[in-house]
Tab-separated table of C-alpha atoms in Angstrom:
chain	number	residue	atom	x	y	z
A	1	MET	CA	101.884	151.099	102.316
A	2	ALA	CA	103.854	148.192	103.694
A	3	PHE	CA	107.327	148.770	105.163
A	4	ILE	CA	109.248	146.104	103.167
A	5	MET	CA	107.144	144.661	100.383
A	6	SER	CA	104.009	145.921	98.637
A	7	HIS	CA	101.616	144.050	101.004
A	8	TRP	CA	101.317	143.883	104.798
A	9	SER	CA	100.894	140.089	104.476
A	10	LEU	CA	104.267	139.690	102.858
A	11	ASP	CA	105.880	141.912	105.468
A	12	GLY	CA	104.344	139.768	108.181
A	13	MET	CA	105.758	136.622	106.604
A	14	ILE	CA	109.218	138.049	106.385
A	15	VAL	CA	109.178	139.204	109.965
A	16	LEU	CA	107.947	135.821	111.075
A	17	MET	CA	110.660	134.058	109.161
A	18	VAL	CA	113.277	136.299	110.577
A	19	LEU	CA	112.020	135.626	114.108
A	20	VAL	CA	111.995	131.948	113.500
A	21	ILE	CA	115.624	132.037	112.212
A	22	ILE	CA	116.732	134.119	115.248
A	23	ALA	CA	114.995	131.698	117.612
A	24	TYR	CA	116.532	128.694	115.904
A	25	LEU	CA	120.053	130.228	116.008
A	26	TYR	CA	119.531	131.096	119.685
A	27	MET	CA	118.266	127.630	120.678
A	28	THR	CA	121.047	125.849	118.834
A	29	ARG	CA	123.879	128.133	119.725
A	30	LYS	CA	125.249	125.609	122.322
A	31	PHE	CA	124.742	122.404	120.263
A	32	LYS	CA	128.524	122.058	119.674
A	33	TYR	CA	129.321	122.407	123.314
A	34	TRP	CA	130.130	118.830	124.011
A	35	ARG	CA	131.880	118.084	120.651
A	36	LYS	CA	134.284	120.938	121.346
A	37	ARG	CA	135.220	119.195	124.576
A	38	GLY	CA	135.789	115.859	123.050
A	39	VAL	CA	132.677	114.291	124.580
A	40	SER	CA	130.411	112.056	122.642
A	41	GLU	CA	126.891	113.261	122.514
A	42	ILE	CA	123.351	112.199	121.543
A	43	SER	CA	122.252	114.494	118.743
A	44	PRO	CA	119.654	117.044	120.003
A	45	ILE	CA	116.642	118.429	118.168
A	46	PRO	CA	116.368	122.228	117.784
A	47	PHE	CA	114.081	123.807	120.415
A	48	LEU	CA	113.553	120.483	122.293
A	49	GLY	CA	117.073	119.187	122.830
A	50	ASN	CA	117.008	115.502	123.711
A	51	PHE	CA	113.631	115.577	125.517
A	52	LYS	CA	111.125	115.539	122.690
A	53	GLU	CA	109.498	112.290	123.872
A	54	CYS	CA	109.132	113.659	127.455
A	55	ILE	CA	107.574	116.892	126.287
A	56	LEU	CA	105.206	114.935	124.000
A	57	LYS	CA	104.321	112.649	126.997
A	58	LYS	CA	105.430	109.537	125.210
A	59	LYS	CA	108.128	108.530	127.747
A	60	SER	CA	109.002	109.447	131.275
A	61	GLN	CA	112.250	111.204	131.911
A	62	GLY	CA	113.566	108.255	133.960
A	63	CYS	CA	112.984	105.811	131.117
A	64	LEU	CA	114.360	108.247	128.481
A	65	LEU	CA	117.582	108.770	130.485
A	66	GLN	CA	117.925	105.014	130.742
A	67	GLU	CA	117.803	104.760	126.967
A	68	PHE	CA	120.502	107.407	126.716
A	69	TYR	CA	122.576	105.509	129.252
A	70	ASN	CA	122.316	102.358	127.110
A	71	GLN	CA	123.066	104.195	123.882
A	72	ALA	CA	126.343	105.415	125.431
A	73	LYS	CA	127.577	101.880	126.189
A	74	GLY	CA	131.374	101.871	126.783
A	75	GLN	CA	131.547	105.583	127.404
A	76	PRO	CA	132.218	107.074	130.926
A	77	TYR	CA	129.741	109.852	130.104
A	78	VAL	CA	127.742	111.324	127.354
A	79	GLY	CA	126.637	114.872	126.458
A	80	LEU	CA	122.909	115.709	126.300
A	81	PHE	CA	120.687	118.872	126.065
A	82	ALA	CA	117.642	119.879	128.002
A	83	LEU	CA	116.040	122.309	125.494
A	84	ASP	CA	119.193	124.350	124.824
A	85	LYS	CA	121.082	123.625	128.055
A	86	PRO	CA	124.022	121.224	127.884
A	87	PHE	CA	124.330	118.714	130.663
A	88	LEU	CA	126.393	115.497	131.238
A	89	LEU	CA	124.981	112.046	131.829
A	90	VAL	CA	127.568	110.156	133.897
A	91	ARG	CA	127.899	106.360	133.565
A	92	ASP	CA	131.261	105.489	135.120
A	93	GLN	CA	131.020	104.236	138.674
A	94	GLU	CA	134.340	105.821	139.781
A	95	LEU	CA	133.212	109.211	138.572
A	96	ILE	CA	129.826	108.671	140.348
A	97	LYS	CA	131.751	107.959	143.500
A	98	ASN	CA	133.749	111.215	143.000
A	99	ILE	CA	130.577	113.281	142.423
A	100	PHE	CA	128.620	111.970	145.390
A	101	VAL	CA	131.341	111.242	147.900
A	102	LYS	CA	135.009	111.930	147.257
A	103	ASP	CA	134.625	115.354	145.598
A	104	PHE	CA	131.245	116.178	147.090
A	105	ASN	CA	132.221	119.754	147.774
A	106	HIS	CA	132.216	120.335	143.951
A	107	PHE	CA	128.693	118.882	143.557
A	108	SER	CA	126.907	119.680	146.800
A	109	ASP	CA	123.816	121.192	145.180
A	110	ARG	CA	121.057	119.721	143.152
A	111	TYR	CA	120.580	121.139	139.691
A	112	LEU	CA	116.774	121.181	139.615
A	113	THR	CA	115.633	124.083	141.692
A	114	PRO	CA	112.190	125.551	142.266
A	115	SER	CA	111.553	129.265	141.980
A	116	LYS	CA	112.330	131.354	145.068
A	117	ASN	CA	108.706	132.341	144.954
A	118	ASP	CA	107.774	128.718	145.725
A	119	ARG	CA	108.404	129.096	149.423
A	120	LEU	CA	107.595	125.540	150.493
A	121	SER	CA	109.928	123.942	147.970
A	122	TYR	CA	112.909	126.312	147.603
A	123	THR	CA	113.905	126.114	151.308
A	124	ASN	CA	113.045	122.484	152.131
A	125	LEU	CA	115.806	119.991	152.869
A	126	PHE	CA	115.622	118.325	149.400
A	127	PHE	CA	116.107	121.395	147.270
A	128	ILE	CA	117.819	123.961	149.473
A	129	LYS	CA	121.372	125.043	148.487
A	130	ASN	CA	124.580	124.799	150.390
A	131	PRO	CA	125.665	126.052	152.947
A	132	MET	CA	122.056	126.322	154.341
A	133	TRP	CA	121.583	122.709	153.259
A	134	LYS	CA	124.472	121.565	155.505
A	135	MET	CA	123.049	123.383	158.478
A	136	LEU	CA	119.503	122.108	157.911
A	137	ARG	CA	120.659	118.535	157.353
A	138	LEU	CA	122.544	118.580	160.685
A	139	LYS	CA	119.457	119.793	162.465
A	140	MET	CA	117.029	117.376	160.872
A	141	THR	CA	119.130	114.130	160.915
A	142	PRO	CA	118.365	113.363	164.620
A	143	PHE	CA	114.736	112.774	163.685
A	144	PHE	CA	115.755	109.663	161.725
A	145	THR	CA	118.181	107.886	164.070
A	146	PRO	CA	117.439	104.275	165.055
A	147	ASP	CA	116.623	105.510	168.636
A	148	LYS	CA	114.031	107.961	167.246
A	149	LEU	CA	112.551	105.358	164.922
A	150	LYS	CA	112.134	102.946	167.892
A	151	LYS	CA	110.227	105.597	169.705
A	152	MET	CA	108.019	106.179	166.645
A	153	MET	CA	107.335	102.532	166.104
A	154	TYR	CA	103.962	102.676	167.919
A	155	LEU	CA	102.798	105.432	165.603
A	156	ILE	CA	103.618	103.351	162.485
A	157	GLU	CA	102.122	100.235	163.952
A	158	GLU	CA	98.840	102.086	164.587
A	159	CYS	CA	98.713	102.890	160.880
A	160	ALA	CA	99.544	99.279	159.915
A	161	ASN	CA	96.788	98.038	162.246
A	162	ASN	CA	94.407	100.200	160.232
A	163	VAL	CA	95.370	98.270	157.116
A	164	THR	CA	94.731	94.865	158.563
A	165	GLU	CA	91.500	95.978	160.165
A	166	TYR	CA	90.318	97.285	156.809
A	167	LEU	CA	91.251	93.965	155.137
A	168	ASP	CA	89.421	92.014	157.893
A	169	LEU	CA	86.329	94.008	157.085
A	170	LEU	CA	86.447	92.845	153.435
A	171	ASN	CA	85.742	89.285	154.559
A	172	LEU	CA	88.584	87.808	152.585
A	173	GLU	CA	87.946	84.168	153.540
A	174	ASN	CA	87.404	81.417	150.926
A	175	LYS	CA	88.493	82.889	147.565
A	176	GLY	CA	89.444	86.320	148.765
A	177	LYS	CA	88.689	89.529	146.807
A	178	ILE	CA	90.310	91.845	144.260
A	179	VAL	CA	92.090	94.792	145.876
A	180	GLU	CA	93.919	97.692	144.195
A	181	VAL	CA	97.144	97.439	146.245
A	182	ARG	CA	98.673	100.746	145.211
A	183	GLU	CA	95.684	102.623	146.686
A	184	LEU	CA	95.860	100.276	149.754
A	185	SER	CA	99.506	101.176	150.192
A	186	SER	CA	98.983	104.835	149.584
A	187	LYS	CA	96.372	105.070	152.263
A	188	PHE	CA	98.755	103.414	154.700
A	189	THR	CA	101.742	105.583	153.842
A	190	THR	CA	99.597	108.709	153.853
A	191	ASP	CA	98.538	107.850	157.426
A	192	VAL	CA	102.114	107.238	158.464
A	193	ILE	CA	103.252	110.603	157.139
A	194	GLY	CA	100.173	112.336	158.611
A	195	SER	CA	101.021	110.866	162.021
A	196	THR	CA	104.837	111.112	162.052
A	197	ALA	CA	105.222	114.409	160.259
A	198	PHE	CA	102.003	116.291	161.149
A	199	GLY	CA	100.972	114.595	164.334
A	200	LEU	CA	97.530	113.770	163.016
A	201	ASN	CA	95.380	110.547	162.976
A	202	THR	CA	94.132	110.690	159.414
A	203	ASN	CA	92.992	107.025	159.106
A	204	SER	CA	92.370	107.090	155.371
A	205	PHE	CA	90.680	103.651	155.557
A	206	LYS	CA	87.773	104.843	157.623
A	207	ASN	CA	87.626	108.065	155.677
A	208	PRO	CA	88.312	107.518	151.992
A	209	ASP	CA	87.752	111.206	151.337
A	210	ALA	CA	90.399	112.295	153.896
A	211	GLU	CA	92.029	115.565	152.837
A	212	PHE	CA	95.551	114.283	153.324
A	213	ARG	CA	94.864	111.528	150.737
A	214	LYS	CA	93.068	113.925	148.404
A	215	TYR	CA	95.860	116.540	148.336
A	216	GLY	CA	98.574	113.798	148.216
A	217	LYS	CA	97.035	112.549	144.955
A	218	MET	CA	97.150	116.038	143.476
A	219	ILE	CA	100.979	116.480	143.944
A	220	PHE	CA	102.058	113.691	141.622
A	221	GLY	CA	99.101	113.342	139.300
A	222	SER	CA	100.026	112.152	135.785
A	223	ASP	CA	98.641	115.436	134.414
A	224	ARG	CA	101.516	117.323	136.117
A	225	ASN	CA	104.361	115.844	134.166
A	226	LEU	CA	104.704	118.768	131.764
A	227	GLU	CA	104.195	121.126	134.679
A	228	PHE	CA	107.198	119.637	136.516
A	229	PHE	CA	109.321	119.847	133.320
A	230	THR	CA	108.484	123.517	133.072
A	231	ILE	CA	109.345	124.157	136.657
A	232	PHE	CA	112.768	122.525	136.401
A	233	TYR	CA	113.857	123.334	132.881
A	234	ILE	CA	112.059	126.626	132.142
A	235	PRO	CA	112.001	128.185	135.613
A	236	THR	CA	111.488	131.797	134.425
A	237	LEU	CA	108.206	130.730	132.674
A	238	ALA	CA	107.252	128.643	135.683
A	239	SER	CA	107.725	131.575	138.060
A	240	LEU	CA	105.717	133.928	135.807
A	241	ALA	CA	102.973	131.317	135.702
A	242	GLY	CA	103.042	130.861	139.422
A	243	LEU	CA	103.719	127.174	139.217
A	244	THR	CA	104.806	125.382	142.460
A	245	ILE	CA	106.095	121.889	143.220
A	246	PHE	CA	103.182	120.929	145.432
A	247	GLY	CA	100.560	122.956	143.620
A	248	LYS	CA	98.805	126.073	145.032
A	249	GLN	CA	95.918	124.167	146.548
A	250	THR	CA	98.159	121.790	148.302
A	251	ASP	CA	100.385	124.642	149.551
A	252	GLU	CA	97.449	126.232	151.281
A	253	PHE	CA	96.101	122.940	152.699
A	254	LEU	CA	99.553	122.160	154.163
A	255	ARG	CA	99.877	125.595	155.719
A	256	LYS	CA	96.465	125.197	157.329
A	257	VAL	CA	96.964	121.719	158.902
A	258	PHE	CA	100.577	122.362	159.831
A	259	TRP	CA	100.078	125.498	161.871
A	260	GLU	CA	96.938	124.025	163.418
A	261	ALA	CA	99.108	121.055	164.568
A	262	ILE	CA	101.891	123.307	165.841
A	263	VAL	CA	99.483	125.513	167.844
A	264	GLN	CA	97.685	122.494	169.301
A	265	ARG	CA	100.937	120.762	170.255
A	266	GLU	CA	102.447	123.856	171.874
A	267	LYS	CA	99.235	124.421	173.797
A	268	SER	CA	98.881	120.854	174.989
A	269	GLY	CA	102.593	120.168	175.687
A	270	GLU	CA	102.124	116.627	174.312
A	271	LYS	CA	105.212	114.676	173.290
A	272	ARG	CA	104.914	112.097	170.421
A	273	ASN	CA	108.528	111.788	169.291
A	274	ASP	CA	107.471	112.827	165.756
A	275	LEU	CA	108.610	115.497	163.338
A	276	ILE	CA	106.303	118.128	164.911
A	277	ASP	CA	108.216	117.726	168.261
A	278	ILE	CA	111.544	118.286	166.421
A	279	LEU	CA	110.317	121.303	164.481
A	280	ILE	CA	108.844	122.897	167.676
A	281	GLU	CA	112.229	122.517	169.347
A	282	LEU	CA	114.015	124.020	166.497
A	283	LYS	CA	111.524	126.866	166.370
A	284	ARG	CA	112.113	127.609	170.088
A	285	ASN	CA	115.873	127.283	169.878
A	286	HIS	CA	116.591	128.846	166.460
A	287	GLY	CA	113.327	130.543	165.375
A	288	GLU	CA	114.799	134.034	165.553
A	289	ASP	CA	118.474	133.237	165.025
A	290	ASP	CA	120.362	135.089	162.341
A	291	ASP	CA	123.948	134.095	162.882
A	292	ASP	CA	126.502	133.238	160.238
A	293	ASP	CA	125.569	129.513	160.159
A	294	ILE	CA	121.990	130.045	159.239
A	295	LYS	CA	121.962	133.541	157.717
A	296	GLY	CA	118.923	133.873	155.497
A	297	PHE	CA	117.166	130.918	157.114
A	298	LYS	CA	115.034	130.850	160.185
A	299	PHE	CA	113.100	128.012	161.680
A	300	ASN	CA	109.893	129.797	161.494
A	301	GLY	CA	107.131	130.526	159.036
A	302	ASP	CA	107.261	128.794	155.711
A	303	HIS	CA	110.830	127.729	156.295
A	304	LEU	CA	109.627	125.524	159.111
A	305	LEU	CA	106.598	124.246	157.212
A	306	ALA	CA	108.707	123.454	154.132
A	307	GLN	CA	110.445	120.633	156.134
A	308	ALA	CA	107.148	118.909	156.966
A	309	ALA	CA	105.849	119.545	153.392
A	310	ILE	CA	108.742	117.654	151.682
A	311	PHE	CA	108.355	114.629	153.947
A	312	PHE	CA	104.630	114.586	153.116
A	313	ALA	CA	105.320	114.871	149.312
A	314	ALA	CA	108.267	112.536	149.087
A	315	GLY	CA	107.390	110.056	151.873
A	316	PHE	CA	103.962	108.663	151.028
A	317	GLU	CA	104.050	108.252	147.276
A	318	THR	CA	107.558	106.654	146.892
A	319	SER	CA	106.895	104.150	149.743
A	320	ALA	CA	103.426	103.262	148.582
A	321	THR	CA	104.480	102.566	145.009
A	322	THR	CA	107.446	100.447	146.220
A	323	MET	CA	105.071	98.375	148.404
A	324	ALA	CA	102.659	97.893	145.501
A	325	PHE	CA	105.519	96.733	143.177
A	326	ALA	CA	106.721	94.359	145.896
A	327	PHE	CA	103.293	92.828	146.314
A	328	TYR	CA	103.131	92.433	142.486
A	329	HIS	CA	106.278	90.440	142.303
A	330	LEU	CA	105.271	88.325	145.310
A	331	VAL	CA	102.216	87.082	143.375
A	332	LEU	CA	104.336	86.338	140.335
A	333	HIS	CA	106.733	84.355	142.452
A	334	PRO	CA	104.712	82.412	145.031
A	335	GLU	CA	107.911	80.583	146.173
A	336	ILE	CA	109.421	83.923	147.148
A	337	GLN	CA	106.180	84.899	149.017
A	338	ASN	CA	106.152	81.637	150.868
A	339	LYS	CA	109.772	81.921	151.844
A	340	LEU	CA	109.213	85.508	153.133
A	341	ARG	CA	106.055	84.524	155.043
A	342	LYS	CA	107.949	81.652	156.723
A	343	GLU	CA	110.659	84.111	157.840
A	344	ILE	CA	108.017	86.457	159.278
A	345	LEU	CA	106.126	83.722	161.082
A	346	GLN	CA	109.300	82.281	162.578
A	347	ALA	CA	110.359	85.739	163.787
A	348	LEU	CA	106.884	86.321	165.409
A	349	VAL	CA	107.352	83.132	167.375
A	350	LYS	CA	110.834	84.053	168.382
A	351	PHE	CA	109.694	87.525	169.689
A	352	ASP	CA	106.560	86.087	171.379
A	353	GLY	CA	104.230	87.592	168.761
A	354	LYS	CA	105.506	91.146	169.405
A	355	ILE	CA	106.465	93.351	166.549
A	356	THR	CA	109.406	95.437	167.820
A	357	TYR	CA	112.085	97.427	166.042
A	358	GLU	CA	114.582	94.641	166.786
A	359	MET	CA	112.176	92.039	165.299
A	360	ILE	CA	111.740	94.041	162.086
A	361	MET	CA	115.541	94.384	161.804
A	362	SER	CA	116.003	90.610	162.147
A	363	LEU	CA	114.333	89.866	158.759
A	364	PRO	CA	117.194	89.639	156.104
A	365	TYR	CA	114.929	88.142	153.468
A	366	LEU	CA	112.433	90.901	153.811
A	367	ASP	CA	115.258	93.364	153.274
A	368	MET	CA	116.290	91.504	150.167
A	369	VAL	CA	112.800	91.607	148.731
A	370	PHE	CA	112.617	95.322	149.184
A	371	PHE	CA	116.150	95.948	147.959
A	372	GLU	CA	115.304	94.053	144.756
A	373	THR	CA	112.056	95.907	144.317
A	374	LEU	CA	113.917	99.225	144.685
A	375	ARG	CA	116.454	98.037	142.080
A	376	MET	CA	113.747	97.365	139.521
A	377	TYR	CA	111.575	100.367	140.485
A	378	PRO	CA	113.756	103.057	141.967
A	379	PRO	CA	111.533	106.009	143.245
A	380	ALA	CA	114.149	108.454	141.957
A	381	GLU	CA	114.871	107.148	138.519
A	382	TYR	CA	117.712	109.593	138.043
A	383	LEU	CA	119.883	111.691	140.318
A	384	GLN	CA	121.103	115.197	139.488
A	385	ARG	CA	123.706	117.657	140.725
A	386	ILE	CA	125.285	120.851	139.469
A	387	THR	CA	128.953	121.807	139.594
A	388	THR	CA	129.444	124.514	142.226
A	389	LYS	CA	132.952	125.099	140.988
A	390	THR	CA	135.043	124.031	138.012
A	391	TYR	CA	135.990	120.356	138.178
A	392	ASN	CA	138.851	118.570	136.468
A	393	VAL	CA	137.767	114.999	135.883
A	394	PRO	CA	140.415	112.555	137.189
A	395	ASN	CA	142.393	110.633	134.529
A	396	SER	CA	140.725	112.718	131.755
A	397	LYS	CA	141.243	115.941	129.881
A	398	LEU	CA	137.610	116.911	130.482
A	399	VAL	CA	137.020	120.083	132.508
A	400	ILE	CA	133.429	120.377	133.714
A	401	GLU	CA	132.591	124.114	133.996
A	402	LYS	CA	130.940	125.607	137.037
A	403	GLY	CA	127.123	125.533	136.625
A	404	THR	CA	127.056	122.364	134.526
A	405	PRO	CA	124.142	120.012	135.281
A	406	ILE	CA	125.187	116.393	136.034
A	407	PHE	CA	122.678	113.498	135.728
A	408	ILE	CA	122.968	109.896	136.710
A	409	SER	CA	120.488	107.303	135.350
A	410	VAL	CA	119.616	105.122	138.331
A	411	ARG	CA	117.486	102.986	136.117
A	412	GLY	CA	120.450	102.647	133.687
A	413	LEU	CA	122.717	101.427	136.497
A	414	HIS	CA	120.106	99.129	138.040
A	415	TYR	CA	119.444	97.399	134.731
A	416	GLU	CA	123.092	97.185	133.734
A	417	PRO	CA	123.744	93.385	133.012
A	418	LYS	CA	127.360	93.631	134.080
A	419	TYR	CA	126.238	94.803	137.574
A	420	PHE	CA	122.972	92.901	137.719
A	421	PRO	CA	122.873	89.789	135.455
A	422	ASP	CA	119.479	89.064	133.843
A	423	PRO	CA	118.273	92.450	135.166
A	424	ASP	CA	114.572	91.962	134.153
A	425	LYS	CA	114.325	89.034	136.523
A	426	PHE	CA	113.051	89.622	140.012
A	427	ASP	CA	115.699	87.929	142.256
A	428	PRO	CA	116.039	88.980	145.923
A	429	GLU	CA	119.178	86.734	146.226
A	430	ARG	CA	121.086	89.627	144.432
A	431	PHE	CA	121.099	91.209	147.894
A	432	SER	CA	122.430	88.407	149.938
A	433	GLU	CA	125.467	89.489	152.027
A	434	GLU	CA	127.735	87.575	149.715
A	435	ASN	CA	126.449	89.071	146.518
A	436	LYS	CA	126.545	92.578	147.953
A	437	ARG	CA	130.129	92.239	148.942
A	438	ASP	CA	131.003	91.334	145.291
A	439	ARG	CA	129.292	94.481	143.884
A	440	SER	CA	130.277	98.090	144.063
A	441	GLN	CA	128.054	100.251	146.229
A	442	TYR	CA	128.154	102.898	143.591
A	443	VAL	CA	125.906	101.109	141.123
A	444	TYR	CA	122.945	100.689	143.480
A	445	LEU	CA	121.380	104.109	144.296
A	446	PRO	CA	117.663	103.840	145.226
A	447	PHE	CA	118.183	106.399	148.064
A	448	GLY	CA	120.934	108.419	146.409
A	449	LEU	CA	124.488	108.368	147.766
A	450	GLY	CA	126.827	110.398	149.988
A	451	PRO	CA	125.956	113.369	152.265
A	452	ARG	CA	122.805	114.290	150.245
A	453	ALA	CA	121.429	110.785	150.201
A	454	CYS	CA	117.774	110.395	151.330
A	455	VAL	CA	117.696	111.322	155.022
A	456	ALA	CA	114.419	109.411	155.537
A	457	SER	CA	115.392	106.111	153.954
A	458	ARG	CA	115.373	104.263	157.301
A	459	LEU	CA	111.839	105.530	158.055
A	460	GLY	CA	110.696	104.509	154.586
A	461	LEU	CA	112.085	101.012	154.919
A	462	LEU	CA	110.747	100.605	158.382
A	463	GLU	CA	107.208	101.513	157.549
A	464	MET	CA	107.068	99.266	154.488
A	465	LYS	CA	108.578	96.280	156.319
A	466	LEU	CA	106.225	96.704	159.301
A	467	ALA	CA	103.248	96.760	156.976
A	468	PHE	CA	104.430	93.584	155.179
A	469	VAL	CA	104.913	91.811	158.510
A	470	LYS	CA	101.324	92.682	159.506
A	471	ILE	CA	99.767	91.762	156.115
A	472	LEU	CA	101.736	88.659	155.033
A	473	SER	CA	101.374	87.023	158.427
A	474	LYS	CA	97.577	86.983	157.945
A	475	PHE	CA	96.953	87.299	154.222
A	476	GLU	CA	98.344	85.957	150.926
A	477	VAL	CA	98.350	87.755	147.674
A	478	ALA	CA	97.701	86.240	144.169
A	479	THR	CA	97.045	87.281	140.637
A	480	CYS	CA	93.453	88.015	139.429
A	481	GLU	CA	91.915	88.660	136.020
A	482	LYS	CA	92.703	92.388	136.384
A	483	THR	CA	96.413	91.880	137.140
A	484	LEU	CA	98.581	93.526	134.432
A	485	ILE	CA	101.172	90.936	133.208
A	486	PRO	CA	103.830	91.898	132.155
A	487	MET	CA	104.155	95.098	134.104
A	488	LYS	CA	104.116	98.338	132.123
A	489	LEU	CA	105.115	101.740	133.397
A	490	ASP	CA	103.182	104.949	132.994
A	491	PRO	CA	105.050	107.243	130.547
A	492	ASN	CA	103.237	110.311	132.095
A	493	GLY	CA	104.036	109.639	135.757
A	494	ALA	CA	105.850	112.377	137.572
A	495	LEU	CA	107.351	109.447	139.600
A	496	ILE	CA	107.715	105.880	138.607
A	497	MET	CA	104.331	104.167	138.629
A	498	PRO	CA	102.454	101.344	136.940
A	499	LEU	CA	100.456	102.040	133.814
A	500	GLY	CA	97.217	103.713	134.874
A	501	GLY	CA	98.532	104.058	138.365
A	502	VAL	CA	96.894	100.837	139.544
A	503	ILE	CA	97.898	97.268	140.435
A	504	TYR	CA	95.005	94.802	141.069
A	505	LEU	CA	95.678	91.734	143.014
A	506	ASN	CA	93.646	89.078	144.866
A	507	ILE	CA	94.050	89.098	148.625
A	508	GLN	CA	92.920	86.192	150.675
A	509	LYS	CA	92.966	85.516	154.454
A	510	ILE	CA	95.288	82.573	155.230
A	511	ASN	CA	93.133	80.905	157.871
A	512	GLY	CA	90.077	81.284	155.629
A	513	LYS	CA	91.507	79.098	152.861
A	514	ASN	CA	89.957	75.814	151.998
A	515	ASP	CA	92.001	72.705	152.692
């Protein structure tokens, strides 16, 4: 005998309908949140919020947030929902300034946070919460000063030499050869991170199956997009499933190579002016500390490894993709490539053929090329914070409650015509000193802004510029039959990347060209 109706099947259907109704009511219970506060919103879908196309892998989160930014034209901010969670997409540059700089103490933490069980992510410099973040940032910043970068130049140059040696072996005289430049750039940046963060000579060009390259690819594979979405927006489910930012296999690999490097360095006493030296010093001076400044955090175990891990994850992929996009636009604009090469060759003459830190810093047009590349293809397509205490928006009746996620579409700002006219055009002149003076610094955010801006931006720019000096002084790049024109972005990329993750170009040795 059934409990409700005369048949079990009818009972089952009724129970199912009741559960669906309860789930629907639960997942839509906050859908009037922004309207009640007088904030315009983009209508959400029950169960999915505003992220249906991300979940279905039709669009990347960065591109979707750019669309929302454009839809809210004329508004200082717009309300959105991630599943059932209300968050605010901020458009106004003055409010952006307040969030990242002026009122930073209200927004000092990032919203997206890994599970506490994800030991290599939860306590690294990128994700860690304040006040531990402030302490850690203070300890790590000295690694990225100009003086430290000067001392590391020889490590980066060794990696850049690996690139040119590899290209020389391809016999690129006459008509040159087709090269996948994103993979070329990834091998270089992987070697740089392996050397500067782990003290290892990985040389991915001689060993294409190098473990660093293998596990680096695994972190940001296009198949992990939904996994990242789960980690950040459904953390309870991610924790139960044991999901981690780097992936379990990569976690174990990093533990193995890191502690081997630490033990070897402590045993040998060698000094390389790299991140390993900094971490060993912190381990010696603070490894067992438990004072008020760093309560709950010790420079030992996974806390120590987490700092090297985030530089491995964030450092190689972002720089490699930026380099590949820069190469791509140099082939579409040979006049820009020629102007850049001329600047490089003149600087080499001026510095007697020596590539020094001062020589790299003396190349304004090279800066402009990379700044424009970062405008069109920002590695972090959006920035996010969470209100750590209730915030009254200046000149507004809006009160942002504690715990509200705040998102800023970097792509939206970078493609805003009123800030960057004709935004789809690649134009390095946007970043001449005169043009930069006429534009607010709060609308160009490739490295973030304020106290939590990317601590390694100088290192990233240095390695990319050094590689371009080495390559463009000897080789030229051009389109080939496999070059994708126009550029299309991969909707499934965890980070911004070209469709399919590849950019094919023709590379030819300059002195091998026919007259």
